[in-house]
Coordinates of C-alpha atoms and ligand atoms in Angstrom, one line a residue:
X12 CA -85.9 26.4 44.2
X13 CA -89.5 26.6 43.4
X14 CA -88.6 29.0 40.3
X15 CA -86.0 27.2 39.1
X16 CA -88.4 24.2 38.8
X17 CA -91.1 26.3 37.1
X18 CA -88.7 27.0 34.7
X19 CA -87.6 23.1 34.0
X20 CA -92.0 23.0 33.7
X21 CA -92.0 25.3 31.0
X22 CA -89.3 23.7 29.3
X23 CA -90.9 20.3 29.4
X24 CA -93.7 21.4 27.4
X25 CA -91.8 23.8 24.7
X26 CA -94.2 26.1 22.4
X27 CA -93.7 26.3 18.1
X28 CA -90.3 24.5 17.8
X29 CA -89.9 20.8 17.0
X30 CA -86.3 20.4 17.7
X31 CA -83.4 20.6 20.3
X32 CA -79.7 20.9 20.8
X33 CA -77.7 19.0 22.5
X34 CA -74.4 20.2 22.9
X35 CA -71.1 18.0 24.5
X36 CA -69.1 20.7 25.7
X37 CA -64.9 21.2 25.8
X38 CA -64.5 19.8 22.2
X39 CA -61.6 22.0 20.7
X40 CA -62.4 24.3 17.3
X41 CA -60.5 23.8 15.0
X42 CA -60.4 24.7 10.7
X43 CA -62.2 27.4 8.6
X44 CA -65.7 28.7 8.9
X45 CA -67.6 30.4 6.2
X46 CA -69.7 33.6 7.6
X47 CA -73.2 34.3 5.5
X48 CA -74.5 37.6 4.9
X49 CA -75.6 40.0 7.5
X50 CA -79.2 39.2 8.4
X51 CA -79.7 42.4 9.2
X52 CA -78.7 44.2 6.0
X53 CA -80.4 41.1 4.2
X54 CA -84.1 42.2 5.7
X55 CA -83.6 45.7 5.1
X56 CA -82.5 45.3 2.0
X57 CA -85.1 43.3 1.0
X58 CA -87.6 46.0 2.2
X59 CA -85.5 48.6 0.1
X60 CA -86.0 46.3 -2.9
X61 CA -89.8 47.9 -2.8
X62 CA -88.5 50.7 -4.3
X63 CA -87.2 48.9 -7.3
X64 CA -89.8 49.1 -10.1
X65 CA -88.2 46.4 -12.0
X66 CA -85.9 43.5 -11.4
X67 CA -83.5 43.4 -9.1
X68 CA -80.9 40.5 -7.6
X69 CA -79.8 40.2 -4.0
X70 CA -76.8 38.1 -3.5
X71 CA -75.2 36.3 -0.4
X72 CA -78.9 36.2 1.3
X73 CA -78.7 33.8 4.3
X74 CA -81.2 31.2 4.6
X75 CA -82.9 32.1 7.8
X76 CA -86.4 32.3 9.1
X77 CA -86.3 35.9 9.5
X78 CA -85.4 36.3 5.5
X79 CA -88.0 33.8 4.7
X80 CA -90.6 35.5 6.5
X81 CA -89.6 39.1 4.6
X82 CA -89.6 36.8 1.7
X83 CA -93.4 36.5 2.6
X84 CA -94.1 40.0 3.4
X85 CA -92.9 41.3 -0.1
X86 CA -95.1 38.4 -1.5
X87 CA -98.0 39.3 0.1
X88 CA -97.4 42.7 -1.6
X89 CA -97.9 42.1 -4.7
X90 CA -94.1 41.5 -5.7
X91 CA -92.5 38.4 -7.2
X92 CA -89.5 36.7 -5.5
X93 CA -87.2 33.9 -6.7
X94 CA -84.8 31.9 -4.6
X95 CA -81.9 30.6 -6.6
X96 CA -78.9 28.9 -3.8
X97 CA -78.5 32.5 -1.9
X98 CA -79.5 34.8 -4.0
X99 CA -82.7 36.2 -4.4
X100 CA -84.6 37.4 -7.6
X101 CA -87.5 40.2 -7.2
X102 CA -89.2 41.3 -9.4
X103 CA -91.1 44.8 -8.0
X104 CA -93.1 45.7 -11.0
X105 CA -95.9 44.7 -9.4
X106 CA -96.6 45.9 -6.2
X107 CA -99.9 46.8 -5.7
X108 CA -101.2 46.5 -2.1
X109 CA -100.0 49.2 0.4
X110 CA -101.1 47.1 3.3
X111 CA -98.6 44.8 5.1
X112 CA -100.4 41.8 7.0
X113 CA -100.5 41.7 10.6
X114 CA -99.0 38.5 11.4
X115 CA -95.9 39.2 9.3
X116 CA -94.8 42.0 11.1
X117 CA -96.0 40.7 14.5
X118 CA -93.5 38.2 13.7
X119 CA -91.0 40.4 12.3
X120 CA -90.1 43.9 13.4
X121 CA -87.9 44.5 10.0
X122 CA -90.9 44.1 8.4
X123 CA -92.4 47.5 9.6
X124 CA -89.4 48.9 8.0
X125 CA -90.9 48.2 4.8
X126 CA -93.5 51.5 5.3
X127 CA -90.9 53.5 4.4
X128 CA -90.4 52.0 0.4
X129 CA -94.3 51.9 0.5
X130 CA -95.1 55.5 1.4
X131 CA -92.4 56.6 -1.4
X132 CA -93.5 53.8 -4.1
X133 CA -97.4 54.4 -3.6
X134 CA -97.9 57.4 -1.9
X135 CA -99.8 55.8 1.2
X136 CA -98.9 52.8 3.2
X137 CA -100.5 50.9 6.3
X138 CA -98.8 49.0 8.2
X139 CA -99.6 47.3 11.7
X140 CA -97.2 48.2 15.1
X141 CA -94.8 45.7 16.0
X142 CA -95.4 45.8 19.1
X143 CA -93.1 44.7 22.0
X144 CA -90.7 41.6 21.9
X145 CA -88.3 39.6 24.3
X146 CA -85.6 42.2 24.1
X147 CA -88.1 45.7 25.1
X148 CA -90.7 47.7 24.0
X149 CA -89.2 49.3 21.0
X150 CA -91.4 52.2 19.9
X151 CA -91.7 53.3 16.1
X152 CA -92.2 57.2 17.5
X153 CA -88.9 58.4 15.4
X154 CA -90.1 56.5 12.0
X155 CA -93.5 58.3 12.5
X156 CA -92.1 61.5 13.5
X157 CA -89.6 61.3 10.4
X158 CA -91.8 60.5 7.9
X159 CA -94.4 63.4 9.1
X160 CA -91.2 65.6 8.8
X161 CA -91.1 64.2 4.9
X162 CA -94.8 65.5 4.7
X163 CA -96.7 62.5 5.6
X164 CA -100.1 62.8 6.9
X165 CA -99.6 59.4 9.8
X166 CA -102.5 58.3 11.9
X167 CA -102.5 55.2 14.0
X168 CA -105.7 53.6 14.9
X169 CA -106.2 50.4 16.2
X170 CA -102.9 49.3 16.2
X171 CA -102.3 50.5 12.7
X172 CA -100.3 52.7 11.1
X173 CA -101.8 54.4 8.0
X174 CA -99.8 56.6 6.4
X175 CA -100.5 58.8 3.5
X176 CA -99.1 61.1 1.0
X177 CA -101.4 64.4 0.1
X178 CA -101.4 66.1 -3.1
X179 CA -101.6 65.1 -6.3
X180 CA -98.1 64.0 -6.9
X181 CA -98.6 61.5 -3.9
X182 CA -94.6 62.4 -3.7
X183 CA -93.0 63.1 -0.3
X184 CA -91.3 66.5 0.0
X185 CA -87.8 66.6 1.2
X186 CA -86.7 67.9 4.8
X187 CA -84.3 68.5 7.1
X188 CA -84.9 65.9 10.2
X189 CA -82.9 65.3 13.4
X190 CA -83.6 61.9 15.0
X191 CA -83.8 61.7 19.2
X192 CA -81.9 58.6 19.1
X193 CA -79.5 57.3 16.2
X194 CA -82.2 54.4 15.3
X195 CA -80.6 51.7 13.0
X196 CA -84.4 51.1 11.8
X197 CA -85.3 54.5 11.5
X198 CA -82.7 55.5 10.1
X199 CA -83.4 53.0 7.3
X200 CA -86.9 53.8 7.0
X201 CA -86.6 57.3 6.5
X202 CA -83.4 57.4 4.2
X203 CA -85.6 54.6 1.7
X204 CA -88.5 57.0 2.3
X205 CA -86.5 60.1 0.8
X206 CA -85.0 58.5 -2.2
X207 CA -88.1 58.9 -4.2
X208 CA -89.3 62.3 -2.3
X209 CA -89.0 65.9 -4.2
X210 CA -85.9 67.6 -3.5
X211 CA -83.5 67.0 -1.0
X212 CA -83.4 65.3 2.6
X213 CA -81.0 65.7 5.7
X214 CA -81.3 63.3 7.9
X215 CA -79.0 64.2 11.4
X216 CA -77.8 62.4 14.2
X217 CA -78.0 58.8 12.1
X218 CA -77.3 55.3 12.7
X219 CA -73.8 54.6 11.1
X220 CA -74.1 50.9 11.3
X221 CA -72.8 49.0 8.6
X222 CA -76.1 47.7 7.3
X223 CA -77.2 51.1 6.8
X224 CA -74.3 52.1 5.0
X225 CA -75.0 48.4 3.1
X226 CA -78.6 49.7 2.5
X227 CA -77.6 53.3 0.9
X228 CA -75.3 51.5 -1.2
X229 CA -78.1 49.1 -2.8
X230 CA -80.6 52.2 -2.8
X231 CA -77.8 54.1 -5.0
X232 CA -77.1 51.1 -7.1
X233 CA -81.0 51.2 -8.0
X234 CA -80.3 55.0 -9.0
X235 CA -80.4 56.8 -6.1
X236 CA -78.6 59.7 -4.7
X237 CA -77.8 59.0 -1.0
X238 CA -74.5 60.2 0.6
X239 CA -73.1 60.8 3.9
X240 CA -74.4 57.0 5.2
X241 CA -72.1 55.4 8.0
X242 CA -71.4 59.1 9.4
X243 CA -73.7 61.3 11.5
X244 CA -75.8 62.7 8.6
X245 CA -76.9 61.6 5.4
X246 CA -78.4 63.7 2.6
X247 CA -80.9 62.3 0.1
X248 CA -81.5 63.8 -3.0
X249 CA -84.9 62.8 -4.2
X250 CA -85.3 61.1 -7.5
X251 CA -88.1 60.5 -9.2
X252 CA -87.9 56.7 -10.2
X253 CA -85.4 54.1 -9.2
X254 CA -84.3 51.1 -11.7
X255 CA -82.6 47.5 -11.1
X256 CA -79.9 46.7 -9.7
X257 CA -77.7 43.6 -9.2
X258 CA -75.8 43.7 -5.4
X259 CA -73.8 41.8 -2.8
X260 CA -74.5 41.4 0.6
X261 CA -72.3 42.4 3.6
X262 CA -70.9 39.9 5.1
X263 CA -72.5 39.2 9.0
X264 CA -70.2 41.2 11.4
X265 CA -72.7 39.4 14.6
X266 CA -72.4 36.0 13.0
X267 CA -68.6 36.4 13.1
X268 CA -68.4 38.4 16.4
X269 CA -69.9 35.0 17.5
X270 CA -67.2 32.6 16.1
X271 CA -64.5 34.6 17.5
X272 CA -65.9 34.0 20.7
X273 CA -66.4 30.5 20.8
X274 CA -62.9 30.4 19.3
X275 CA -62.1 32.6 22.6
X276 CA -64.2 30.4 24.7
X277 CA -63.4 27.4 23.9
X278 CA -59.6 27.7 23.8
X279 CA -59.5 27.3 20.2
X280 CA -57.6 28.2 17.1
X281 CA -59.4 28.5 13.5
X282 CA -60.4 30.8 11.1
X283 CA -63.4 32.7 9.7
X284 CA -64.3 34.3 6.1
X285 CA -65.3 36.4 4.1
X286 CA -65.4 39.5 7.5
X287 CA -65.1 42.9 6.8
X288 CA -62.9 42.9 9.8
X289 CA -63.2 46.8 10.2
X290 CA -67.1 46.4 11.1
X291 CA -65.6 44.1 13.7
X292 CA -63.4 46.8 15.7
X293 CA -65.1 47.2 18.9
X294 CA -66.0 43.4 19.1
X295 CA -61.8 42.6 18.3
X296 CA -60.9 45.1 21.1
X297 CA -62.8 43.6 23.6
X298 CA -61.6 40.2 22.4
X299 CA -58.2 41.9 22.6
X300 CA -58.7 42.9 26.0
X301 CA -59.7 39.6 27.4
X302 CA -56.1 38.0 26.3
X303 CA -56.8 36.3 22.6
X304 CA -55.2 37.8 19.3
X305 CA -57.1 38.3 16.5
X306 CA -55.1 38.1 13.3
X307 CA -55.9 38.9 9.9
X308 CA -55.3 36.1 7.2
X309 CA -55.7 36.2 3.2
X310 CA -57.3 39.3 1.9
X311 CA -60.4 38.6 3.8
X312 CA -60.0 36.0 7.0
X313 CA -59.7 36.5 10.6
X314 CA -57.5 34.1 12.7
X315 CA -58.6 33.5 16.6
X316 CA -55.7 32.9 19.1
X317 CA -57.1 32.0 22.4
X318 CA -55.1 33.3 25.2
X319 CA -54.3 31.3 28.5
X320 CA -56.9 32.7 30.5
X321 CA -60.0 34.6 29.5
X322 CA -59.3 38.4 31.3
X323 CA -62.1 40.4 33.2
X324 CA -63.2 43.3 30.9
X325 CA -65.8 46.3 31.2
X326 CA -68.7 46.5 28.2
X327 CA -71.1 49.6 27.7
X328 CA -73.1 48.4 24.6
X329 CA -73.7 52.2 22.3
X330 CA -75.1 52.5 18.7
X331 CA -72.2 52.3 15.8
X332 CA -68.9 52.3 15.9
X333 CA -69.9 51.1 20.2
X334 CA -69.8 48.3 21.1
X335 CA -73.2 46.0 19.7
X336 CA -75.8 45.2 21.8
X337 CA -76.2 42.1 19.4
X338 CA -72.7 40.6 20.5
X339 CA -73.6 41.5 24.4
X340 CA -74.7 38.2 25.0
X341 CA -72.1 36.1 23.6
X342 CA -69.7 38.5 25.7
X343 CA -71.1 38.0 28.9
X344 CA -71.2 33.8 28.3
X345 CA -67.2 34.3 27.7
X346 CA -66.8 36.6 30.8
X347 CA -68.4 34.2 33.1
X348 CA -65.1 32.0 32.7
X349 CA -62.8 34.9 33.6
X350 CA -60.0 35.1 36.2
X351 CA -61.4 38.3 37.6
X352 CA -65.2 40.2 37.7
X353 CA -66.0 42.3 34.7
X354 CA -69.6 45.1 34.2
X355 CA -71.5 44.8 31.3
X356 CA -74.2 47.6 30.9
X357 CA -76.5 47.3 28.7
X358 CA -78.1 50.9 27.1
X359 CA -79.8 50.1 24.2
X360 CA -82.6 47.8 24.7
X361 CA -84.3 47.7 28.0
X362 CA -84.9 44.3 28.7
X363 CA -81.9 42.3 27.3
X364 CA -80.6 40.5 30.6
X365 CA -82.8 37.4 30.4
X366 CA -80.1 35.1 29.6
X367 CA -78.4 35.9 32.8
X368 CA -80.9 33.2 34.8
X369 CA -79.8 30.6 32.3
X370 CA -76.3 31.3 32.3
X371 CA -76.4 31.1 36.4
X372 CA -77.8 27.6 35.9
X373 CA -74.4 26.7 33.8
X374 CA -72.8 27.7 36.9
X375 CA -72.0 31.1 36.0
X376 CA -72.2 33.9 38.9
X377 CA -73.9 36.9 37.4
X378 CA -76.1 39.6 39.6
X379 CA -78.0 42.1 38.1
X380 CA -78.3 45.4 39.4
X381 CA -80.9 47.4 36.5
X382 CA -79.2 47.8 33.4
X383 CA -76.2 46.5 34.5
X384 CA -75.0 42.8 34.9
X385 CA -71.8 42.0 37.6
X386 CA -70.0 39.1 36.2
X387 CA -67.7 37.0 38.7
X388 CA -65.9 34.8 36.9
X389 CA -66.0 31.0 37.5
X390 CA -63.7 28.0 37.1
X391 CA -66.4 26.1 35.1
X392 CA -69.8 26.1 33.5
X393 CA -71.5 22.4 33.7
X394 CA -73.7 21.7 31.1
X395 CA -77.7 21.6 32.1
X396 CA -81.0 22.1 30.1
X397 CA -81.7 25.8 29.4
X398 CA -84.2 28.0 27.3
X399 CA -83.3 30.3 24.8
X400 CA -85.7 33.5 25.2
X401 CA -84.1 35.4 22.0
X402 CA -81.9 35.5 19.4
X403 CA -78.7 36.6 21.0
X404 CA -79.7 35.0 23.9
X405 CA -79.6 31.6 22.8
X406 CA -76.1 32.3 20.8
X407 CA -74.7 33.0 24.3
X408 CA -76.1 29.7 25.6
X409 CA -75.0 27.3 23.0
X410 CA -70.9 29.5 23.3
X411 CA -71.4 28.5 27.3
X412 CA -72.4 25.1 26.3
X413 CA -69.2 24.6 24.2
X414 CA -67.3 25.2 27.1
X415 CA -68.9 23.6 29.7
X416 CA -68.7 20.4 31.4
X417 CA -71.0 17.3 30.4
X418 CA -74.0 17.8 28.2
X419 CA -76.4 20.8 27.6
X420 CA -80.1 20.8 25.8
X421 CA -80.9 24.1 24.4
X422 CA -84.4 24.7 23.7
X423 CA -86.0 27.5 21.9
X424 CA -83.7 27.1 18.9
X425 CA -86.3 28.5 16.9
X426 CA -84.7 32.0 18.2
X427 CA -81.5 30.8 16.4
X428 CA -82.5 29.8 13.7
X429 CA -84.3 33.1 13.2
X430 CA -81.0 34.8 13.0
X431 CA -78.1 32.8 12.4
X432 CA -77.6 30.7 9.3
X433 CA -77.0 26.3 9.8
X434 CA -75.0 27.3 13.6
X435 CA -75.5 23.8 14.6
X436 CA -73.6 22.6 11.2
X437 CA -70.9 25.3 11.1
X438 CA -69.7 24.4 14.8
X439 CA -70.1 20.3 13.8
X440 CA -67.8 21.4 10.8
X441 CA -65.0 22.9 13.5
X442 CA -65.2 19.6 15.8
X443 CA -67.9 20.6 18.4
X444 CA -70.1 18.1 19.4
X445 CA -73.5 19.1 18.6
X446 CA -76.5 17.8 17.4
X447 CA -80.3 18.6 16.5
X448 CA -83.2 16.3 17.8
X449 CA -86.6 16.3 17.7
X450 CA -88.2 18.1 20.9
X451 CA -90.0 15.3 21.9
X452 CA -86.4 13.7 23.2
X453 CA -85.2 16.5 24.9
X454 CA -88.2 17.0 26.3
X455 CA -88.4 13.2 27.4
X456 CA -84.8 14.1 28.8
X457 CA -86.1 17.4 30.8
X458 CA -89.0 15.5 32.1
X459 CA -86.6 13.1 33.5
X460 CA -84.0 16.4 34.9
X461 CA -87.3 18.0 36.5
X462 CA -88.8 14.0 38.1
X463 CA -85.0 14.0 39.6
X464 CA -85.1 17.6 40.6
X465 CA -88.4 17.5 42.3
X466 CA -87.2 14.0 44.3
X467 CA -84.6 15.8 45.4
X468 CA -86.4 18.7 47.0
X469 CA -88.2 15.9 48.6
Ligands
UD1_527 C1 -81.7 46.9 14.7 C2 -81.3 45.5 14.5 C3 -81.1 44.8 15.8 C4 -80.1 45.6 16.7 C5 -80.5 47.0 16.8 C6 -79.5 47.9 17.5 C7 -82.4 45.0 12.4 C8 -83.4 44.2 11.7 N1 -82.3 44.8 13.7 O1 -83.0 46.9 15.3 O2 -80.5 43.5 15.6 O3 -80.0 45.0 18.0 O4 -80.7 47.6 15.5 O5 -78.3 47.8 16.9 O6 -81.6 45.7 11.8 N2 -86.3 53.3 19.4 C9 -87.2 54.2 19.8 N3 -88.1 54.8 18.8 C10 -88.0 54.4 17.5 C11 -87.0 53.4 17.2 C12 -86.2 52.9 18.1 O7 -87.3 54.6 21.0 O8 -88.8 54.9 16.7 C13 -85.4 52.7 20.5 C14 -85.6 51.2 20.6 O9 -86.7 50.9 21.4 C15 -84.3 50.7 21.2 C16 -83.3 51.7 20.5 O10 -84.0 52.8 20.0 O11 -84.3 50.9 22.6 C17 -82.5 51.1 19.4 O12 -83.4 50.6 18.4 P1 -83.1 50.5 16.9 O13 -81.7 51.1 16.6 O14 -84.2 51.2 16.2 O15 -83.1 49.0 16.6 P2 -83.8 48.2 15.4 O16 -83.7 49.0 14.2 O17 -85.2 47.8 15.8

């Protein structure tokens, strides 16, 4: 009791973001939703564009906080960047500051991803740890060890990372490097790293996510020579200069993962586009598995066919082609509605449970045992006022909101809007009930849930 009123304290008094959602659960979905680009390949793209010595064009760049906040970082590096609807001009010719600032990437883990480009580009690049975040620790130790492997001479003091090149050439030498874990991030750094390195790089034991492959494909289009990217080793041939390049986005396999399941939650039929519904496979075959059919429509649509019930289903979450830790969430907010009780263990990031106290508020009936989380299924969820603690997180509260009964206030949205592009409008668009206000009514609203709660413990 006396936690679960701390918890409606803190939400009274809610930290950088002005607004709210309110949500009006069991409103059917129904129509066609548009999916933006992958955030993910977005960001790391937009790092890769460092390498670019001229002008290049992004296109299909969602408008998020996360991709603003890049926007800034390249800024503050010396390079030029132009919005234009969602696509992005930058111009790279002038990059001359080797030295990312703190409170970018202390905002914005991509953004130490951008110390790979730098190292290759300049020849020395210093850029602060990201530190922890909501989700775990997350160590850099595999993008140092990498780039020491490329012939990097990497130091970190006081929470910097300084990394230079020796020699005259200031170019990294090519090498073969096998990484402990298949970091996505690492992965990226290193194989942006080796483009402009002499001679040739193998990198083993890889991430094969699709954003890396969507990231060798824009470093190639700017005149590199990278293959082997979305299997278990890639091989860089160093080149010494890259030139422009003009390149579509992925589209966001997460943001779509997410639709199909408040399709699957909500009992709803409609359609999604543009997916690359191959990225999608392990995220289909668990939707598969809990009863819905996913069908493919024109050249590049997905249909959603709820089933009757919602079926209890196991979920390991593994690097690529495993099942994403990003859709983890969302999965367990559709599994607390199943006839049956379903496992969902979580290997990638250490801490990435915390939405389990505010689904159990819904109603749901979750324990969690370590790295593991039981999911009984329940009847119903019944709307309430919960906290979004990180991105995925607060996707899975505003899917358990859509199908619960009465009215939820999500705060915290900042979280969402760091990662997933207009939400709020998208699920308006379909026929769910949702709206944005300013924080100061929701909060008005929680102080009034917490004065009840607390007269009722009297
Ligand atoms: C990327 C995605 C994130 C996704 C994650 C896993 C971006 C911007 N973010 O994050 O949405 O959830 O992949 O699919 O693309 N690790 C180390 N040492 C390292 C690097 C990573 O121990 O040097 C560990 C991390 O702490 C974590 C695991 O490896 O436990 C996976 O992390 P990683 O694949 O690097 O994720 P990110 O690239 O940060």
């Amino acid at each position: 009791m006396t936690a679960s009123l701390g918890s409606l304290e803190k939400k009274a008094s809610p930290e950088a973001d002005p607004s709210v959602l309110q949500i009006w659960g069991r409103h059917p979905l129904q129509g066609k939703v548009k999916i933006s680009g992958a955030k993910n390949a977005a960001l790391v793209l937009m790092a890769g564009a460092l390498l670019c010595p001229d002008e290049c064009r992004l296109r299909n760049v969602p408008s998020l906080a996360d991709v603003k906040r890049m926007g800034q970082l390249l800024s503050a590096l010396g390079l030029k960047i132009k919005w234009d609807g969602d696509n992005l001009e930058i111009n790279g010719r002038h990059l001359d500051k080797s030295e990312a600032p703190y409170e970018l990437v202390s905002q914005l883990r991509a953004s130490f991803f951008a110390i790979g480009p730098l190292l290759a580009r300049l020849g020395e690049a210093h850029v602060p740890l990201p530190g922890g975040c909501a989700i775990g620790a997350r160590p850099v130790d595999i993008h140092v060890r990498g780039l020491q492997a490329l012939g990097a001479n990497v130091q970190i003091e006081h929470g910097m990372v300084r990394a230079y090149v020796p020699g005259n050439s200031r170019r990294l030498k090519g090498a073969k490097f096998y990484l402990d874990y298949p970091s996505v991030g690492a992965t990226e750094t290193l194989m942006m790293a080796a483009t402009l390195a002499q001679g040739e790089t193998t990198l083993q034991n890889v991430a094969q996510e699709p954003e890396v492959v969507d990231l060798a494909n824009f470093c190639n289009a700017l005149g590199a020579r990278i293959r082997g990217a979305g299997t278990k080793t890639i091989v860089i041939e160093g080149v010494p200069r890259l030139g422009s390049a003009d390149y579509e986005i992925i589209p966001d396999r997460i943001e779509a993962g997410t639709f199909l399941v408040a399709g699957a939650i909500t009992r709803s039929q409609f359609s999604l586009f543009p997916v690359v519904s191959e990225h999608l496979i392990p995220v289909i075959s668990k939707l598969r598995e809990v009863g819905a059919q996913i069908i493919p429509e024109g050249s590049n649509g997905l249909r959603i066919i709820p089933g009757d019930t919602i079926k209890p289903t196991d979920i390991e979450t593994l690097p690529y082609p495993g099942f994403p830790t990003d859709m983890q969430a969302q999965f367990m907010a559709l599994l607390t509605l199943s006839d049956g009780d379903s496992a969902i263990r979580e290997t990638v990031f250490e801490n990435r449970l915390r939405h389990v106290a505010e689904l159990n508020r819904m109603g749901a009936n979750i324990r969690v045992k370590g790295n593991v989380a039981i999911v009984r299924g329940v009847p119903t969820l019944s709307g309430a006022p919960v906290l979004a603690t990180d991105l995925r997180a607060s996707a899975a509260l505003v899917l358990a909101a859509l199908a619960a009964e009465g009215k939820t206030t999500l705060q915290g949205v900042h979280h969402l809007d760091r990662g997933y592009e207009k939400l709020d409008l998208k699920l308006q668009q379909l026929g769910a009930k949702i709206q944005r206000e300013p924080a100061t009514a929701g909060m008005e609203k929680d102080a009034t849930a917490l004065q009840s709660a607390k007269s009722a413990l009297k």
